[in-house]
Amino acid sequence: MLTDNREFDEIYEEYKNLVLKAAYTYSGNYDVAEDITQNTFLQLYIYYNHMNHSNIKSWLYTTAKNYA
């Protein structure tokens, strides 16, 4: 559970570059990749309590790829 912003911030800091790189790779546009990154982390924040926490890295990558 995202009990406070610190937990979310830690996840964000750890995976933000991975998500941005995936978004850019699949979209080919840096501005779009930034939007995709923002949307991906918003979805994580919304659905965090309903997901398997053991695969957050792959969930983030797949979500960014699908948005792209």
PDB file of C-alpha atoms in Angstrom:
ATOM      1  CA  MET A   1       0.000   0.000   0.000  1.00  0.00           C
ATOM      2  CA  LEU A   2       1.219   3.484  -0.786  1.00  0.00           C
ATOM      3  CA  THR A   3       0.963   4.709   2.766  1.00  0.00           C
ATOM      4  CA  ASP A   4       2.713   7.964   2.076  1.00  0.00           C
ATOM      5  CA  ASN A   5       4.419   9.837  -0.710  1.00  0.00           C
ATOM      6  CA  ARG A   6       7.846   8.582   0.343  1.00  0.00           C
ATOM      7  CA  GLU A   7       7.113   5.044  -0.857  1.00  0.00           C
ATOM      8  CA  PHE A   8       5.833   6.334  -4.189  1.00  0.00           C
ATOM      9  CA  ASP A   9       8.823   8.666  -4.493  1.00  0.00           C
ATOM     10  CA  GLU A  10      11.197   5.741  -3.963  1.00  0.00           C
ATOM     11  CA  ILE A  11       9.522   3.719  -6.715  1.00  0.00           C
ATOM     12  CA  TYR A  12       9.498   6.748  -8.994  1.00  0.00           C
ATOM     13  CA  GLU A  13      13.191   7.489  -8.440  1.00  0.00           C
ATOM     14  CA  GLU A  14      14.165   3.872  -9.031  1.00  0.00           C
ATOM     15  CA  TYR A  15      12.206   3.389 -12.270  1.00  0.00           C
ATOM     16  CA  LYS A  16      11.653   6.802 -13.857  1.00  0.00           C
ATOM     17  CA  ASN A  17      14.534   6.418 -16.314  1.00  0.00           C
ATOM     18  CA  LEU A  18      13.452   2.920 -17.315  1.00  0.00           C
ATOM     19  CA  VAL A  19       9.916   4.134 -18.030  1.00  0.00           C
ATOM     20  CA  LEU A  20      11.080   7.218 -19.916  1.00  0.00           C
ATOM     21  CA  LYS A  21      13.488   5.168 -22.023  1.00  0.00           C
ATOM     22  CA  ALA A  22      10.808   2.599 -22.876  1.00  0.00           C
ATOM     23  CA  ALA A  23       8.330   5.349 -23.736  1.00  0.00           C
ATOM     24  CA  TYR A  24      10.852   7.099 -25.958  1.00  0.00           C
ATOM     25  CA  THR A  25      11.956   3.874 -27.642  1.00  0.00           C
ATOM     26  CA  TYR A  26       8.398   2.995 -28.624  1.00  0.00           C
ATOM     27  CA  SER A  27       7.088   6.497 -29.349  1.00  0.00           C
ATOM     28  CA  GLY A  28      10.147   8.069 -30.949  1.00  0.00           C
ATOM     29  CA  ASN A  29       9.245  11.465 -29.488  1.00  0.00           C
ATOM     30  CA  TYR A  30      10.719  12.851 -26.276  1.00  0.00           C
ATOM     31  CA  ASP A  31       7.747  15.099 -25.438  1.00  0.00           C
ATOM     32  CA  VAL A  32       5.334  12.219 -25.919  1.00  0.00           C
ATOM     33  CA  ALA A  33       7.624   9.984 -23.851  1.00  0.00           C
ATOM     34  CA  GLU A  34       7.448  12.444 -20.959  1.00  0.00           C
ATOM     35  CA  ASP A  35       3.636  12.406 -21.119  1.00  0.00           C
ATOM     36  CA  ILE A  36       3.633   8.608 -21.239  1.00  0.00           C
ATOM     37  CA  THR A  37       5.933   8.506 -18.213  1.00  0.00           C
ATOM     38  CA  GLN A  38       3.601  10.786 -16.291  1.00  0.00           C
ATOM     39  CA  ASN A  39       0.548   8.706 -17.219  1.00  0.00           C
ATOM     40  CA  THR A  40       2.318   5.465 -16.346  1.00  0.00           C
ATOM     41  CA  PHE A  41       3.168   6.641 -12.839  1.00  0.00           C
ATOM     42  CA  LEU A  42      -0.325   8.050 -12.389  1.00  0.00           C
ATOM     43  CA  GLN A  43      -1.753   4.616 -13.201  1.00  0.00           C
ATOM     44  CA  LEU A  44       0.668   3.050 -10.729  1.00  0.00           C
ATOM     45  CA  TYR A  45      -0.517   5.435  -8.038  1.00  0.00           C
ATOM     46  CA  ILE A  46      -4.173   4.696  -8.768  1.00  0.00           C
ATOM     47  CA  TYR A  47      -3.918   0.887  -9.023  1.00  0.00           C
ATOM     48  CA  TYR A  48      -1.057   0.143  -6.642  1.00  0.00           C
ATOM     49  CA  ASN A  49      -3.275  -1.465  -4.013  1.00  0.00           C
ATOM     50  CA  HIS A  50      -4.789  -3.847  -6.578  1.00  0.00           C
ATOM     51  CA  MET A  51      -1.639  -5.148  -8.227  1.00  0.00           C
ATOM     52  CA  ASN A  52       1.057  -7.734  -7.654  1.00  0.00           C
ATOM     53  CA  HIS A  53       3.910  -5.814  -6.046  1.00  0.00           C
ATOM     54  CA  SER A  54       6.550  -8.361  -6.980  1.00  0.00           C
ATOM     55  CA  ASN A  55       6.546  -7.259 -10.622  1.00  0.00           C
ATOM     56  CA  ILE A  56       6.328  -3.470 -10.485  1.00  0.00           C
ATOM     57  CA  LYS A  57       9.312  -3.060 -12.809  1.00  0.00           C
ATOM     58  CA  SER A  58       7.765  -5.163 -15.565  1.00  0.00           C
ATOM     59  CA  TRP A  59       4.342  -3.591 -15.010  1.00  0.00           C
ATOM     60  CA  LEU A  60       5.810  -0.114 -15.443  1.00  0.00           C
ATOM     61  CA  TYR A  61       7.728  -1.097 -18.581  1.00  0.00           C
ATOM     62  CA  THR A  62       4.736  -2.827 -20.153  1.00  0.00           C
ATOM     63  CA  THR A  63       2.391   0.018 -19.298  1.00  0.00           C
ATOM     64  CA  ALA A  64       4.733   2.594 -20.844  1.00  0.00           C
ATOM     65  CA  LYS A  65       5.142   0.419 -23.927  1.00  0.00           C
ATOM     66  CA  ASN A  66       1.381   0.030 -24.297  1.00  0.00           C
ATOM     67  CA  TYR A  67       0.784   3.774 -23.924  1.00  0.00           C
ATOM     68  CA  ALA A  68       3.351   4.417 -26.636  1.00  0.00           C
TER      69      ALA A  68
END
